[in-house]
PDB file of C-alpha atoms in Angstrom:
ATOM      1  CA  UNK A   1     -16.576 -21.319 -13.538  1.00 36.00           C
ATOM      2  CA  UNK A   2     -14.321 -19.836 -11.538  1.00 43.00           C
ATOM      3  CA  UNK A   3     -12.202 -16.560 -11.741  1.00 49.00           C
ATOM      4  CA  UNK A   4      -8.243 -17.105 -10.721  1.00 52.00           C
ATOM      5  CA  UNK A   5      -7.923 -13.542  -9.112  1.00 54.00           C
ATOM      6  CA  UNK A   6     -10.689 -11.144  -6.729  1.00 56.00           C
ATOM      7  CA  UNK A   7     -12.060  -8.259  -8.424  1.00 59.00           C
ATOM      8  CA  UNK A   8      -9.452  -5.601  -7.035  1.00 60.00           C
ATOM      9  CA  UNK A   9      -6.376  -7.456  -8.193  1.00 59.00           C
ATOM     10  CA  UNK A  10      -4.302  -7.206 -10.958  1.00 57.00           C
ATOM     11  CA  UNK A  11      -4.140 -10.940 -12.689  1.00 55.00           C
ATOM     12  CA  UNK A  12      -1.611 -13.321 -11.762  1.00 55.00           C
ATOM     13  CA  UNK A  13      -0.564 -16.379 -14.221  1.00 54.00           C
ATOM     14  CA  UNK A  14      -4.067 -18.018 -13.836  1.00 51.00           C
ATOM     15  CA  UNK A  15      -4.041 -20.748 -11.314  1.00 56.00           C
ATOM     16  CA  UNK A  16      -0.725 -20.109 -10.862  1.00 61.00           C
ATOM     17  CA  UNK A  17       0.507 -22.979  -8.035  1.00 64.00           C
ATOM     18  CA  UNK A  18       2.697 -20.046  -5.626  1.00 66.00           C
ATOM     19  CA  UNK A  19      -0.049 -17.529  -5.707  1.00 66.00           C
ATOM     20  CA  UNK A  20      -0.376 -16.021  -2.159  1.00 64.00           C
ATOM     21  CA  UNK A  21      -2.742 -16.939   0.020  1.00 69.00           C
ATOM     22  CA  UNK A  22      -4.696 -14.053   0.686  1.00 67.00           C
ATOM     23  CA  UNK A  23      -7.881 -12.624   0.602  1.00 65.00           C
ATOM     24  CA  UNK A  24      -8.287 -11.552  -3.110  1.00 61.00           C
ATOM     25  CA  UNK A  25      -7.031 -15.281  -3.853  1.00 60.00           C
ATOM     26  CA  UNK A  26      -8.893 -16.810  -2.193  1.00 62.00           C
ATOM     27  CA  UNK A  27     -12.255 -14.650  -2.309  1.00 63.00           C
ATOM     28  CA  UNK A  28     -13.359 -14.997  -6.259  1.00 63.00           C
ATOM     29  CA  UNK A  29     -17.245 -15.553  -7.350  1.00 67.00           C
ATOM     30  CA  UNK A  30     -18.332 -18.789  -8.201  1.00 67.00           C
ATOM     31  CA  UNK A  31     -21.209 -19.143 -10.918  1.00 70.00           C
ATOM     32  CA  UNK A  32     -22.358 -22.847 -11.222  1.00 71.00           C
ATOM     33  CA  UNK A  33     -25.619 -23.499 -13.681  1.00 71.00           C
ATOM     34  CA  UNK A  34     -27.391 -26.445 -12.230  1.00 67.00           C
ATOM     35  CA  UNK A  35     -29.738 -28.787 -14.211  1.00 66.00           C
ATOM     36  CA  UNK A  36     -33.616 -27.908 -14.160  1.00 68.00           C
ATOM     37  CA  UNK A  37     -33.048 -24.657 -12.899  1.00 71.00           C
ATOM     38  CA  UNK A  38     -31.939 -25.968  -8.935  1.00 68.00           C
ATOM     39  CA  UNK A  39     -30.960 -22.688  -7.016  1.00 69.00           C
ATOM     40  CA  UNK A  40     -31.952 -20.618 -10.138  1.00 72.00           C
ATOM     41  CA  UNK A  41     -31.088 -17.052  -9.708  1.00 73.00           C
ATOM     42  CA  UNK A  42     -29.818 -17.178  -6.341  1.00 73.00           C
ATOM     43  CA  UNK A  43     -26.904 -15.327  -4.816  1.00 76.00           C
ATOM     44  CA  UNK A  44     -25.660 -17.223  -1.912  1.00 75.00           C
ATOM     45  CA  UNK A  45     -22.830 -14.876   0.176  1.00 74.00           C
ATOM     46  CA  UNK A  46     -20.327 -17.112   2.411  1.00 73.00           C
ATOM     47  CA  UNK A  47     -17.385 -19.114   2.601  1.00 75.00           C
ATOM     48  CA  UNK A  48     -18.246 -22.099   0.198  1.00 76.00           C
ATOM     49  CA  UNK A  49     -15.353 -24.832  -0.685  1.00 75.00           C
ATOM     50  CA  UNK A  50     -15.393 -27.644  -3.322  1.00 76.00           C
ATOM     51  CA  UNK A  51     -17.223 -30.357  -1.259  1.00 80.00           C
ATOM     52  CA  UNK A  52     -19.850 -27.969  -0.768  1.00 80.00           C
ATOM     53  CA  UNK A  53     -20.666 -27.915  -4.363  1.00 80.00           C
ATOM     54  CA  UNK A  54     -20.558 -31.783  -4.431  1.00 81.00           C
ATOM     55  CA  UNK A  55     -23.054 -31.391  -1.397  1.00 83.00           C
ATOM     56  CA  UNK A  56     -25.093 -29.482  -3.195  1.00 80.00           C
ATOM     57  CA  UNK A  57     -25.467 -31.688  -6.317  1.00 79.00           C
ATOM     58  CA  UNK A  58     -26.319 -34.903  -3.808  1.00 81.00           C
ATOM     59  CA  UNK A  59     -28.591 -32.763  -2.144  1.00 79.00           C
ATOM     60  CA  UNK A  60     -30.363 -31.697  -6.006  1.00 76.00           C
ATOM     61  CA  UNK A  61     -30.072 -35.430  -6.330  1.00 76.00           C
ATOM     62  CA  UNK A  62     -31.679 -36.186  -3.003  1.00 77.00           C
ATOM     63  CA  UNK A  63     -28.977 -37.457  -1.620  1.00 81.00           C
ATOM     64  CA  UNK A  64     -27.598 -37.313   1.982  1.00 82.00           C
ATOM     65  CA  UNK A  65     -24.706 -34.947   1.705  1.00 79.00           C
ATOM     66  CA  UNK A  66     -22.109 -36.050   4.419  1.00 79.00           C
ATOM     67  CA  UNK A  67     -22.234 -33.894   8.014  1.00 78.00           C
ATOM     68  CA  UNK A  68     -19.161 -31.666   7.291  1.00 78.00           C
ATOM     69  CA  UNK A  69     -20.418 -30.399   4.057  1.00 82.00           C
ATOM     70  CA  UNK A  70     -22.953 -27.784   3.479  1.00 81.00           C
ATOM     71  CA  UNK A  71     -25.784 -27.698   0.604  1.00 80.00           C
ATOM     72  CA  UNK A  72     -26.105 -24.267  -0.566  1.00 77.00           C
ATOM     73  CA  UNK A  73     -29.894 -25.698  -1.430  1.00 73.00           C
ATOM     74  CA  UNK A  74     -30.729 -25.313   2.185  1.00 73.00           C
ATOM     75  CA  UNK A  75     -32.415 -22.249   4.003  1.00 74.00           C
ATOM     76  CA  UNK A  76     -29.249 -22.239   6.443  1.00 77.00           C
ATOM     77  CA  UNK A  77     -26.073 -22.285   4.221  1.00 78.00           C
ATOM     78  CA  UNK A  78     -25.118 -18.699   4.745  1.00 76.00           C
ATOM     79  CA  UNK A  79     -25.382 -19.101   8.641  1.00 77.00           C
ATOM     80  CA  UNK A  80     -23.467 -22.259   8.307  1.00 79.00           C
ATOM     81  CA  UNK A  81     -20.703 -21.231   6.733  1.00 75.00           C
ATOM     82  CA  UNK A  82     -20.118 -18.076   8.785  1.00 76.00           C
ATOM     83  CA  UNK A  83     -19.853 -20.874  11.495  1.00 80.00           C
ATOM     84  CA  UNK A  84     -17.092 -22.899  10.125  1.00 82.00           C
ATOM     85  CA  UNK A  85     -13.443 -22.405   9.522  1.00 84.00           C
ATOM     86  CA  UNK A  86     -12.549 -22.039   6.318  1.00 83.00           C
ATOM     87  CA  UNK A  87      -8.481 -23.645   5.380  1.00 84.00           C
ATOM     88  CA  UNK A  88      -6.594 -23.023   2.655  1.00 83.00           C
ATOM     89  CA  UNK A  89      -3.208 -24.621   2.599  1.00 83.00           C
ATOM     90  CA  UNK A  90      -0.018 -24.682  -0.073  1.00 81.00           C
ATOM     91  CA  UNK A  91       3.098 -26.210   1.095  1.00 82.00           C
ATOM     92  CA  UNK A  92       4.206 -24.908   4.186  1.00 84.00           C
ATOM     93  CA  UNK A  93       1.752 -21.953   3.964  1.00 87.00           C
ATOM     94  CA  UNK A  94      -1.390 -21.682   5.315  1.00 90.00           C
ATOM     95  CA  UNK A  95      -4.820 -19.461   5.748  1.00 89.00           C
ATOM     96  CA  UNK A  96      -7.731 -19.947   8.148  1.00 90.00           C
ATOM     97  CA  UNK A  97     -10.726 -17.669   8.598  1.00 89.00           C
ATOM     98  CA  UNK A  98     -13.102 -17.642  10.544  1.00 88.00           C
ATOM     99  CA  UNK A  99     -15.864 -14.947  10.286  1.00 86.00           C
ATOM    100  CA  UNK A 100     -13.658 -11.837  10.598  1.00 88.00           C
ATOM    101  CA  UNK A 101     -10.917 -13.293  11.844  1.00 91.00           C
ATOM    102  CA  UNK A 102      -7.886 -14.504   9.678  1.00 91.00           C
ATOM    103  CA  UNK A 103      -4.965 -16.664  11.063  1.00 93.00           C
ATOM    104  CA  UNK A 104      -1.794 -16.352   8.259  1.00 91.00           C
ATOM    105  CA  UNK A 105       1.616 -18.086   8.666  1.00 90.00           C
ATOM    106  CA  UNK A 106       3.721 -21.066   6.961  1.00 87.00           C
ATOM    107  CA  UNK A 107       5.432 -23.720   9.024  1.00 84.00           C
ATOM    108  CA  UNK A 108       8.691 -22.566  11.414  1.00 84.00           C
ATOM    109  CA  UNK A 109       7.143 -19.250  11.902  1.00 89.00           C
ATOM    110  CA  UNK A 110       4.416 -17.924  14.321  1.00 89.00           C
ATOM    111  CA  UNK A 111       1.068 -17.614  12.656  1.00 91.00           C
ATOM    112  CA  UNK A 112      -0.468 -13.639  12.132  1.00 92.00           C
ATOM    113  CA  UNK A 113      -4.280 -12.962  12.867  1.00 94.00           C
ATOM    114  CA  UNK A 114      -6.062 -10.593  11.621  1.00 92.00           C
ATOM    115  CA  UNK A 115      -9.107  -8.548  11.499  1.00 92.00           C
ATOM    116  CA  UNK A 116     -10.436  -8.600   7.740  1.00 86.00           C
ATOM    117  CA  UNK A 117     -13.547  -6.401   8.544  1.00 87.00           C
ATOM    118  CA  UNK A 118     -11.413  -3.810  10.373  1.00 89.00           C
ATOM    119  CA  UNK A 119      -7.870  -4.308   8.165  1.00 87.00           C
ATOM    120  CA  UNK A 120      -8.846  -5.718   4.965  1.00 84.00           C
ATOM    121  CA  UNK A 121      -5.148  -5.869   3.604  1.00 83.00           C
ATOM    122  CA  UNK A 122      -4.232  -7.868   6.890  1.00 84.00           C
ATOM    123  CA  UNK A 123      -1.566  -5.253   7.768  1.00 88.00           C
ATOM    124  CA  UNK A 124      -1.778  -5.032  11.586  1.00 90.00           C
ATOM    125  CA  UNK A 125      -0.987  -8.262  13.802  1.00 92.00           C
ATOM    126  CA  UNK A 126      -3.525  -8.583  15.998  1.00 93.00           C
ATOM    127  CA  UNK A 127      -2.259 -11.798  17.643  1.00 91.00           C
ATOM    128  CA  UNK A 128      -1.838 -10.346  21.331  1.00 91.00           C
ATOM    129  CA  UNK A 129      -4.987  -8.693  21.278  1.00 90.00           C
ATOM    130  CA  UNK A 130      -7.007 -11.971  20.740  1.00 90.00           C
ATOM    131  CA  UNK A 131      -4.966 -15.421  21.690  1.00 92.00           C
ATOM    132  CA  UNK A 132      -7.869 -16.942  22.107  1.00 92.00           C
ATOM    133  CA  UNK A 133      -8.629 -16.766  18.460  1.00 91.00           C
ATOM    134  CA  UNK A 134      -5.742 -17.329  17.262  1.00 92.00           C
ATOM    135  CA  UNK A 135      -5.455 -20.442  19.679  1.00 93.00           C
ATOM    136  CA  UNK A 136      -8.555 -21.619  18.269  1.00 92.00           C
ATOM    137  CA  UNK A 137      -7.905 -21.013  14.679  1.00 93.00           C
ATOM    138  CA  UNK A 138      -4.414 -22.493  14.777  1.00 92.00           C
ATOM    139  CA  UNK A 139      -5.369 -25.986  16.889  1.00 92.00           C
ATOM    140  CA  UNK A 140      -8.350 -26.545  13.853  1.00 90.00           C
ATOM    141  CA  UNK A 141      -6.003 -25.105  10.935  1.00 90.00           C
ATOM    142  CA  UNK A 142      -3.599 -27.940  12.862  1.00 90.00           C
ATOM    143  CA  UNK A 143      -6.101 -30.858  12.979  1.00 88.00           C
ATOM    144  CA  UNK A 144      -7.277 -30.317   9.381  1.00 84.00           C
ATOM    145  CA  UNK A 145      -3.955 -30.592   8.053  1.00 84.00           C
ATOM    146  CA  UNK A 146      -2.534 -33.238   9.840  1.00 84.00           C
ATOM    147  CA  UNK A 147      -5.637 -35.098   9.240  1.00 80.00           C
ATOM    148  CA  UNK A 148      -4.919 -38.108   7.530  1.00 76.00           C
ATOM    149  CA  UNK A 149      -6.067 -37.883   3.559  1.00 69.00           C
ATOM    150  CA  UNK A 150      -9.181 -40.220   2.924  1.00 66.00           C
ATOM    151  CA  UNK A 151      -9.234 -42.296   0.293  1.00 64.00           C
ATOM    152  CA  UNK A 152     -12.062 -43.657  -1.400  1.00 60.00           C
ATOM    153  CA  UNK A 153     -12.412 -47.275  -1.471  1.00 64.00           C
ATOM    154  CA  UNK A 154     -11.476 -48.172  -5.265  1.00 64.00           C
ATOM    155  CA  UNK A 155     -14.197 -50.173  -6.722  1.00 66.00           C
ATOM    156  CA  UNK A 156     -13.610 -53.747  -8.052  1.00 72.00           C
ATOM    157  CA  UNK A 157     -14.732 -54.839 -11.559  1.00 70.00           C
ATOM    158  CA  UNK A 158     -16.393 -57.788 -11.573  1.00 77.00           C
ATOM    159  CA  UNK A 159     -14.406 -60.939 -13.418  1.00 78.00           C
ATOM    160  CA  UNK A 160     -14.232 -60.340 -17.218  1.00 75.00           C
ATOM    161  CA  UNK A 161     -16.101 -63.640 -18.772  1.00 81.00           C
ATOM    162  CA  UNK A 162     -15.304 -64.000 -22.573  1.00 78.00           C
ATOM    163  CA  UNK A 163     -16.935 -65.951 -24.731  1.00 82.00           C
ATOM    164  CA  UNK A 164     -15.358 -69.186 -25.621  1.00 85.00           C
ATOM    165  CA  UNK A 165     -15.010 -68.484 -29.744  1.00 81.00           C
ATOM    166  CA  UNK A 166     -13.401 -65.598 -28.427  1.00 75.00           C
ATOM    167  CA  UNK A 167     -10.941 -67.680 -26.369  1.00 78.00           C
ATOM    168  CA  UNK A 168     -10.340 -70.070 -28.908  1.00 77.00           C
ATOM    169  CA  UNK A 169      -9.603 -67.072 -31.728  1.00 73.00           C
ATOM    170  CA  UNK A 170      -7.066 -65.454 -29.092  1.00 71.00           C
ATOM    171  CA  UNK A 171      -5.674 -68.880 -28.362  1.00 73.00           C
ATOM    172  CA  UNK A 172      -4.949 -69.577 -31.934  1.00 61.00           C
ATOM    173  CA  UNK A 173      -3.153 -66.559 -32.344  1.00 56.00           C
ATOM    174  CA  UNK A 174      -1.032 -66.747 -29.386  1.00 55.00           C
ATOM    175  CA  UNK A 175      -2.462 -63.924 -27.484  1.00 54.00           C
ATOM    176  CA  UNK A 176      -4.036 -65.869 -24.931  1.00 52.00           C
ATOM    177  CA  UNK A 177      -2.576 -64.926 -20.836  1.00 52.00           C
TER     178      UNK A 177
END
């Protein structure tokens, strides 16, 4: 369960698809209730995306959770994910963080870093002060997105046998291809 707005905002439409992409977006709690009591009453603080969860569960499953993901099951996730940019991308708008720092901007237009420790509305540009960051953050915010989307391979059903009064019954009534 998921909430659709931070604790300091007012609410937008919930979920709604042009919803900025800032902070109290993007920063909500996340309560998940996993079977047997896995990570029972644990409060995990960090930057934690979807395929962490599903790294999670194959970890609770004991499972090898791929290399990019996290499991929130081991002694390290906080430490890991203060490690590791975190994207978040809508059209031609984009967000990366990175510990404190937070590279803004939308395609056509240079990108805005911030400080969110020092300038939690993201109001000063702090792009001259650190190019190194933002170099950083925008080559990875770059890669990710133009990262080809991987597709799953889609699993084939074996060959439907049917029995042969069946055949016969669908042949009499003209059904049969």
């Amino acid at each position: 369960v998921t909430g659709d707005v931070g604790s300091v905002s007012a609410p937008l439409i919930p979920f709604d698809e042009r919803a900025p992409l800032s902070e109290d977006q993007l920063h909500v709690p996340l309560f998940v209730k996993f079977p047997e009591g896995h990570l029972a009453g644990r409060s995990i603080s960090g930057l934690f995306g979807p395929e962490d969860l599903f790294a999670t569960i194959q970890d609770a499953l004991g499972l090898e959770p791929p290399e990019e993901t996290i499991s929130l099951g081991s002694g390290s996730a906080e430490d890991e994910a203060k490690e590791r940019a975190h994207i978040a991308s809508r059209g031609d708008a984009y967000a990366t963080r990175l510990g404190p720092h937070l590279l803004v901007g939308s395609d056509g237009r240079p990108p805005r870093l911030c400080r969110i420790d020092l300038d939690p509305l993201c109001t000063l540009d702090r792009t001259s002060e650190n190019p190194l960051a933002v170099q950083y953050l925008w080559l990875t915010t770059f890669r990710e997105l133009s990262r080809p989307p991987t597709d799953a391979p889609t699993p084939v059903a074996p060959p439907l046998v049917l029995p042969e009064e069946l055949v016969s019954a669908l042949a009499v009534w003209g059904i049969e291809r």
